[in-house]
Coordinates of C-alpha atoms in Angstrom, one line a residue:
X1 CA -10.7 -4.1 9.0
X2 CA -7.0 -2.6 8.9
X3 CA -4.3 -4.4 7.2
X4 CA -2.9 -5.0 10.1
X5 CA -5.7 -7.3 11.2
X6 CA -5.7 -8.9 8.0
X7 CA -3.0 -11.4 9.4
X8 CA -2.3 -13.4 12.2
X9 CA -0.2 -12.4 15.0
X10 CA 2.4 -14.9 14.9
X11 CA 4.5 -15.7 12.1
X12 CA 3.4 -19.6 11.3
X13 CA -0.3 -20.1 11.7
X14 CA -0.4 -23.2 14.1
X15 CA -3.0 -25.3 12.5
X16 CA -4.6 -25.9 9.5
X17 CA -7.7 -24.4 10.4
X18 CA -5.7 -21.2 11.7
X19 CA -4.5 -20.8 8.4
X20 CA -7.6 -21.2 6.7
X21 CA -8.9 -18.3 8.5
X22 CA -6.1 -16.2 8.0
X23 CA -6.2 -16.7 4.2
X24 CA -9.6 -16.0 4.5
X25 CA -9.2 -12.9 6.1
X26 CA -6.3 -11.7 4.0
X27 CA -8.2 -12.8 0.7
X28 CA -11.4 -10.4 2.2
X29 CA -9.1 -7.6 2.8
X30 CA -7.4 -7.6 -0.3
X31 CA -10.6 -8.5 -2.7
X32 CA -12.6 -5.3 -1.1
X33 CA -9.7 -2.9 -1.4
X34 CA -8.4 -4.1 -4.8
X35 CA -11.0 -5.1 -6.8
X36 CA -12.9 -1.7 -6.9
X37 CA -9.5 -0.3 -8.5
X38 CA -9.7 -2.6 -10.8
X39 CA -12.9 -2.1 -12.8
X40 CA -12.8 -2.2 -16.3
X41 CA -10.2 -3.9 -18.5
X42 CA -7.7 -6.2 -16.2
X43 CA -4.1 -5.9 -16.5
X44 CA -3.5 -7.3 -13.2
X45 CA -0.3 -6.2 -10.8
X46 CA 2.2 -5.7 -13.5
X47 CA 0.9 -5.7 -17.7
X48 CA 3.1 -8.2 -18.9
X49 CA 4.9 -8.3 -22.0
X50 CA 2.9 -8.2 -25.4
X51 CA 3.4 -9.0 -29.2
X52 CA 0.7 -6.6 -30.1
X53 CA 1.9 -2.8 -30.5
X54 CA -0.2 -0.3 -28.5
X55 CA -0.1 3.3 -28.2
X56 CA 2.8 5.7 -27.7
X57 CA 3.6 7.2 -23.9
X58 CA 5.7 10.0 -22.9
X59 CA 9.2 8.3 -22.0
X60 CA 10.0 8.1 -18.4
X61 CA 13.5 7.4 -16.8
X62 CA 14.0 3.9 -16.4
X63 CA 11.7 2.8 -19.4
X64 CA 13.1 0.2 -21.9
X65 CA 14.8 1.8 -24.9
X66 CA 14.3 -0.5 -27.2
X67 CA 10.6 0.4 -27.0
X68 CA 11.5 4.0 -28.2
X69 CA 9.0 5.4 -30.8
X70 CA 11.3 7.4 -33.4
X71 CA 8.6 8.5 -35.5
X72 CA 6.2 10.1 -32.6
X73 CA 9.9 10.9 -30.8
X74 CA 10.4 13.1 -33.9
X75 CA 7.4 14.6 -34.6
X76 CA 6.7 16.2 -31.1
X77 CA 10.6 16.6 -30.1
X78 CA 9.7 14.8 -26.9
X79 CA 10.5 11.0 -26.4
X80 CA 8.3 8.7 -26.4
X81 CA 7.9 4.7 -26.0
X82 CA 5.8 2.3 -27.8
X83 CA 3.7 0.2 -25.4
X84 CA 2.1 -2.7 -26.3
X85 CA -0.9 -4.7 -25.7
X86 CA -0.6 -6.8 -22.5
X87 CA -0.7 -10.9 -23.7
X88 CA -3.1 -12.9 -21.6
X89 CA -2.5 -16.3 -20.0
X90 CA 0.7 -14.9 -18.6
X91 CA 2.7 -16.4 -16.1
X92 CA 4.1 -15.3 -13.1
X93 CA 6.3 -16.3 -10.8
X94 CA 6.9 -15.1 -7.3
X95 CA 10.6 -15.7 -5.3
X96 CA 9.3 -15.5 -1.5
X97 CA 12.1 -15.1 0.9
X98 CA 11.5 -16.6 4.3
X99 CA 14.9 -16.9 6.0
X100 CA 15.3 -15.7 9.1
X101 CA 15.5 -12.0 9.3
X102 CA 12.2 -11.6 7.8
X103 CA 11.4 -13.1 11.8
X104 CA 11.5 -9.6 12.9
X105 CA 9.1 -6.6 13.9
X106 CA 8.5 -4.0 16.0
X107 CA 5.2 -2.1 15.2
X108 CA 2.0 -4.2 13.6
X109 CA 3.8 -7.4 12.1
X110 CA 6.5 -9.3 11.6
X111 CA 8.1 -9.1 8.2
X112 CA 7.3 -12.5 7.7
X113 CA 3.5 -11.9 7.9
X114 CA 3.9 -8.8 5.4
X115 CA 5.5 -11.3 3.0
X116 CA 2.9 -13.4 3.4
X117 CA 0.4 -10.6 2.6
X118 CA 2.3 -8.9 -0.1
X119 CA 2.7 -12.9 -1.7
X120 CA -1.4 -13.2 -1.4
X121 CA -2.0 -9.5 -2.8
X122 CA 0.0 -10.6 -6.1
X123 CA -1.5 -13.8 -6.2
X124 CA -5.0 -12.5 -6.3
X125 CA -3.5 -9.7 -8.9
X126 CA -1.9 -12.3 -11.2
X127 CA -4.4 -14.8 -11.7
X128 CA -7.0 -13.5 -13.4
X129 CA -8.1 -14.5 -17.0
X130 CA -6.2 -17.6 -17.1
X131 CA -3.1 -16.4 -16.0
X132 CA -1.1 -18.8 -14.4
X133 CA 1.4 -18.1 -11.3
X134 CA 4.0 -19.9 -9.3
X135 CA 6.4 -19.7 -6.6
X136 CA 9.9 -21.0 -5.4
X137 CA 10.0 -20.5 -1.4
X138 CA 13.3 -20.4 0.2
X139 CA 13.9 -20.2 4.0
X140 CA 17.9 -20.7 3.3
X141 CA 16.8 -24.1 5.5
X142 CA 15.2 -25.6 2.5
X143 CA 13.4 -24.4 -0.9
X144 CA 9.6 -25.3 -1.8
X145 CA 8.7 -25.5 -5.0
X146 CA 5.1 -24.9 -6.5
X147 CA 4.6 -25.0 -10.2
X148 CA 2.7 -22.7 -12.7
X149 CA -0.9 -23.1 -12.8
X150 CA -3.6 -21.4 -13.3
X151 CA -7.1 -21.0 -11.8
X152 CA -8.0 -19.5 -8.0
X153 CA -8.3 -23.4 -6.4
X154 CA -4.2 -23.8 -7.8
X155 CA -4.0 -19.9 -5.8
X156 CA -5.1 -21.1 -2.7
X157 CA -3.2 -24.2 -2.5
X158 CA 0.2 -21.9 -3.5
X159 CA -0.7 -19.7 -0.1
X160 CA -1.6 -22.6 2.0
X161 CA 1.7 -24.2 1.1
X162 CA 3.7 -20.4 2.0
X163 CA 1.5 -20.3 4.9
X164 CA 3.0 -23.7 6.1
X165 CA 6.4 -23.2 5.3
X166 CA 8.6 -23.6 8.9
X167 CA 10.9 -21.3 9.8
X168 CA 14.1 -22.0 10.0
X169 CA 16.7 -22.7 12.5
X170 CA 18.4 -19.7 13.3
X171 CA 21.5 -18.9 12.6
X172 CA 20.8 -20.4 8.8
X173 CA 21.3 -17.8 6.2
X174 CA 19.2 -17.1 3.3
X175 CA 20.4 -17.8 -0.2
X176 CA 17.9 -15.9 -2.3
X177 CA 20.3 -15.4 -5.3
X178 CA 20.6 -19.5 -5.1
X179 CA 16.7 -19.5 -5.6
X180 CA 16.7 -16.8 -8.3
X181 CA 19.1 -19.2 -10.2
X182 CA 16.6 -22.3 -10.8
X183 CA 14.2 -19.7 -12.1
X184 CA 16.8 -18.4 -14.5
X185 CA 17.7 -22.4 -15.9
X186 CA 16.1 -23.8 -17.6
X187 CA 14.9 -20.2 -19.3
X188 CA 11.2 -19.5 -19.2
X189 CA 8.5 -18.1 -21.5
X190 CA 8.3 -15.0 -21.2
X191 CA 6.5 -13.7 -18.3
X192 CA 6.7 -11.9 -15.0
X193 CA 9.0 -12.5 -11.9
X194 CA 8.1 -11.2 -8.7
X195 CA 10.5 -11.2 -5.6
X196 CA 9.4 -10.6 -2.4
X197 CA 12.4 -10.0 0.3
X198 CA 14.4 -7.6 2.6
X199 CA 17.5 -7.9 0.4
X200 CA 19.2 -8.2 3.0
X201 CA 22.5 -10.4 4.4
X202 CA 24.7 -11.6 1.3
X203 CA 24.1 -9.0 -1.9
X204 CA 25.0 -11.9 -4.2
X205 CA 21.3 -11.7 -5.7
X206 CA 21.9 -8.6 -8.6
X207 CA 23.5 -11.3 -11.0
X208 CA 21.2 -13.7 -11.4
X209 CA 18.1 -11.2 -11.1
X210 CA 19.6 -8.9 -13.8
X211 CA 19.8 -12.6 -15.9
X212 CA 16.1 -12.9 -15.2
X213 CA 15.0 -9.9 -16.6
X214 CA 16.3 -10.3 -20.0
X215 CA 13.4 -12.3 -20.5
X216 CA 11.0 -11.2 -17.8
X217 CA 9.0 -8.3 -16.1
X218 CA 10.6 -7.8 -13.1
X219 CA 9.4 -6.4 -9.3
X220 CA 10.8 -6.0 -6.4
X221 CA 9.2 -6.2 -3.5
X222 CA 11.0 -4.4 -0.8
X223 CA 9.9 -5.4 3.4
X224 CA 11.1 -3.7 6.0
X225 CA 10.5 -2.7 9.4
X226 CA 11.6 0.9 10.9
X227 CA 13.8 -0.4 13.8
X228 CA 15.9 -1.2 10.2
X229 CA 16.2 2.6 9.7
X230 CA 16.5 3.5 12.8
X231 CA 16.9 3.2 16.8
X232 CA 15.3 5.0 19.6
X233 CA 16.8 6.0 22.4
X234 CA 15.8 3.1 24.6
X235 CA 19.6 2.4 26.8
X236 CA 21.2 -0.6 26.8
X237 CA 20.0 -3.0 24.5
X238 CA 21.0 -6.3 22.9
X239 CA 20.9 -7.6 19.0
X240 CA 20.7 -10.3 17.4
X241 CA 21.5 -11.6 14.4
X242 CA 18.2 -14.4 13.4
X243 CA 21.2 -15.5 10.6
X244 CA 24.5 -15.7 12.0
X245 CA 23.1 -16.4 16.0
X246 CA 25.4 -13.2 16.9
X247 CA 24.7 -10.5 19.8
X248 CA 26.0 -7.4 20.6
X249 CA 24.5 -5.1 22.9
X250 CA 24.7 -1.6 21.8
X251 CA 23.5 1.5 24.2
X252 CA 21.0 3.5 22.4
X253 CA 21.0 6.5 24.4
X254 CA 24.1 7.5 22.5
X255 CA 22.7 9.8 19.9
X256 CA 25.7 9.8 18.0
X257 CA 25.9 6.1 17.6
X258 CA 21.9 6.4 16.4
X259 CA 22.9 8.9 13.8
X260 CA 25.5 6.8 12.3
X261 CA 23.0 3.6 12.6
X262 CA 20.7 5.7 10.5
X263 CA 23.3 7.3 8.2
X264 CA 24.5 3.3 7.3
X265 CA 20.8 2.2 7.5
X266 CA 19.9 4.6 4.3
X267 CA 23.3 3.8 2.5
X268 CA 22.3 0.2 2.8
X269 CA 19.1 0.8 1.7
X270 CA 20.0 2.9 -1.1
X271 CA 22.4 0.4 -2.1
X272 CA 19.5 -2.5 -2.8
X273 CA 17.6 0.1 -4.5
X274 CA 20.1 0.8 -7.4
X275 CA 20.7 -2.5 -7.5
X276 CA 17.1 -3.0 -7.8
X277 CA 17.7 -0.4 -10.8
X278 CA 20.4 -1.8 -12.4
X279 CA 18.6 -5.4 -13.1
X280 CA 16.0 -3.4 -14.3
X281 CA 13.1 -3.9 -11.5
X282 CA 10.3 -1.8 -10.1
X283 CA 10.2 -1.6 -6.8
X284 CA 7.7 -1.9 -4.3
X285 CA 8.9 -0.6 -0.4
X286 CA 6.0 -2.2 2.0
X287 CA 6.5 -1.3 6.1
X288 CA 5.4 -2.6 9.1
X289 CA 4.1 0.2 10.5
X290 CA 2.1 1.0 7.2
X291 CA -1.3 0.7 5.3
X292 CA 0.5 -2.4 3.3
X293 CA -3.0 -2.3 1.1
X294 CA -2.6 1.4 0.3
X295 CA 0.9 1.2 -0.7
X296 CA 0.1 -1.4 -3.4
X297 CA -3.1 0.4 -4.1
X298 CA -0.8 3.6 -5.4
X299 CA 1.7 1.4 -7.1
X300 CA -1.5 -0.1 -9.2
X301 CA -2.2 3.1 -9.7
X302 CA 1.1 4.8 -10.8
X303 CA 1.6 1.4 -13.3
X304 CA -2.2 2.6 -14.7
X305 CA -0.9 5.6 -16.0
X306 CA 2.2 4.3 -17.4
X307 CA 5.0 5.6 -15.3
X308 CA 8.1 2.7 -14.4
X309 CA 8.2 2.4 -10.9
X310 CA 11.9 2.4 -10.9
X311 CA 13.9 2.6 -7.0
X312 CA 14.9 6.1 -6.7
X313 CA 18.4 6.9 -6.7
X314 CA 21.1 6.9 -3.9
X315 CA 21.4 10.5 -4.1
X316 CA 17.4 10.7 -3.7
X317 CA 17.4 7.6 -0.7
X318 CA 20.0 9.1 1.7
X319 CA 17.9 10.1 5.0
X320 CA 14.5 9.4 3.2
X321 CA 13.0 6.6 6.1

């Protein structure tokens, strides 16, 4: 079964029993793929902040200072960071963006479905050994709020409520930095906050997601479909915006007016990602037109051996699609 199968075709399952079998599916797909990487001690999607100190690492760009280990720094002459032992029972929270550019794609999905499936791969990553995990969904329509809980019966219920969440009207925008705020008050233990979105319309989010990872583990998770990056040479053709209810038509035969779609595409892109940086997330790109399993399969991986998964830099994004 690809990924791409995993999910249904549209991007609101139409009846209960529609959904069921999606989350079925989905939950089948990501507990074959996923559970044979994780054999052995569980530290789920992220290892969350711990009391206990661990062993020392090599320091990597973009790794929390304050977990510097002078004395192993000194003695080898090459830095190092203290890690420490993951606490258990911790909780998670997941910001799932919904507005209404995430109604768009061009190749296996829309980016709503791959929200939905990136939402169900950290759930099924987060709640093991009584961890507990929640969500606040926002469709800049309305925001749904499901509390902390542990246990796979509370897991279900959290993606049957994001499964029947309604789109909304278009030409409503999102306000993801308005949802990122009612995590922030009143604070929260410690923990881990995941955000699922295309960061894209107003870039009002940094703030408040910088605020949230004073106290949390933080991960970005970035969706995005390559029409985004760039356009093919198809003629006339007309956009529109799912948030503002705007069109333009544009003639894509024009490869000039492609290249300078593409050039702003990447500067737009590279922008999110340092401010992905700057609040101190990883970051987690997922496609359309990808193996959305494999690219969190890597990530898993790449956290495993103790390297921060920071966005790369502008210099390093411009023309990378």
């Amino acid at each position: 079964m690809s990924s791409g199968q995993a999910i249904s075709s549209s991007g609101q399952p139409a009846s209960s029993g529609q959904a069921e079998a999606v989350l079925r599916r989905l939950e089948y797909a990501v507990r074959n793929k996923l559970d044979g990487l994780l054999l052995g001690s569980y530290q789920g999607l992220v290892p969350g902040p711990g009391s206990e100190p661990g062993e020392s690492r090599q320091y990597y760009p973009g790794d929390d200072v304050r977990r510097m280990d002078w004395p192993v720094t000194a003695r080898t002459m090459v830095p190092h960071v203290r890690q420490t032992i993951a606490d258990r029972e911790l909780e998670t929270w997941m910001v799932v963006d919904l507005s209404p550019s995430l109604d768009f794609g061009t190749v296996n999905m829309e980016k709503r479905e791959l929200v939905f499936a990136a939402a169900t791969a950290v759930t099924h990553l987060t709640t093991k050994a009584g961890n507990r995990i929640g969500a606040i969904i926002t469709t800049g329509e309305q925001t749904v709020r499901v509390p902390a809980v542990g246990g796979s019966n509370h897991a279900r219920y959290l993606m049957r409520k994001l499964a029947a969440t309604p789109k909304a009207a278009e030409g409503r925008r999102g306000d993801l930095a308005r949802a990122l705020e009612q995590l922030r008050r009143p604070p929260r233990r410690r923990g881990m906050v995941v955000v699922i979105s295309d960061f894209l319309g107003d870039q009002d989010w940094e703030r408040p997601l910088r605020g949230l990872g004073d106290r949390h583990e933080l991960l970005g998770i970035e969706v995005l479909d390559p029409r985004e990056l760039e356009l093919p040479a198809a003629g006339l053709v007309t956009f529109v915006d799912p948030e503002s209810g705007e069109q333009l038509e544009v003639q894509t035969s024009d490869a000039q007016l492609r290249q300078r779609y593409a050039q702003a595409a990447a500067e737009q892109r590279a922008e999110i990602a340092s401010m992905l940086r700057r609040a101190g997330a990883d970051q987690l790109r997922l496609r359309t037109d990808s193996d959305w399993l494999s690219d969190i399969v890597k990530f898993v991986v790449t956290r495993r051996r103790g390297v921060a998964v920071r966005p790369p830099s502008r210099a390093g994004m411009i023309g990378v699609h």
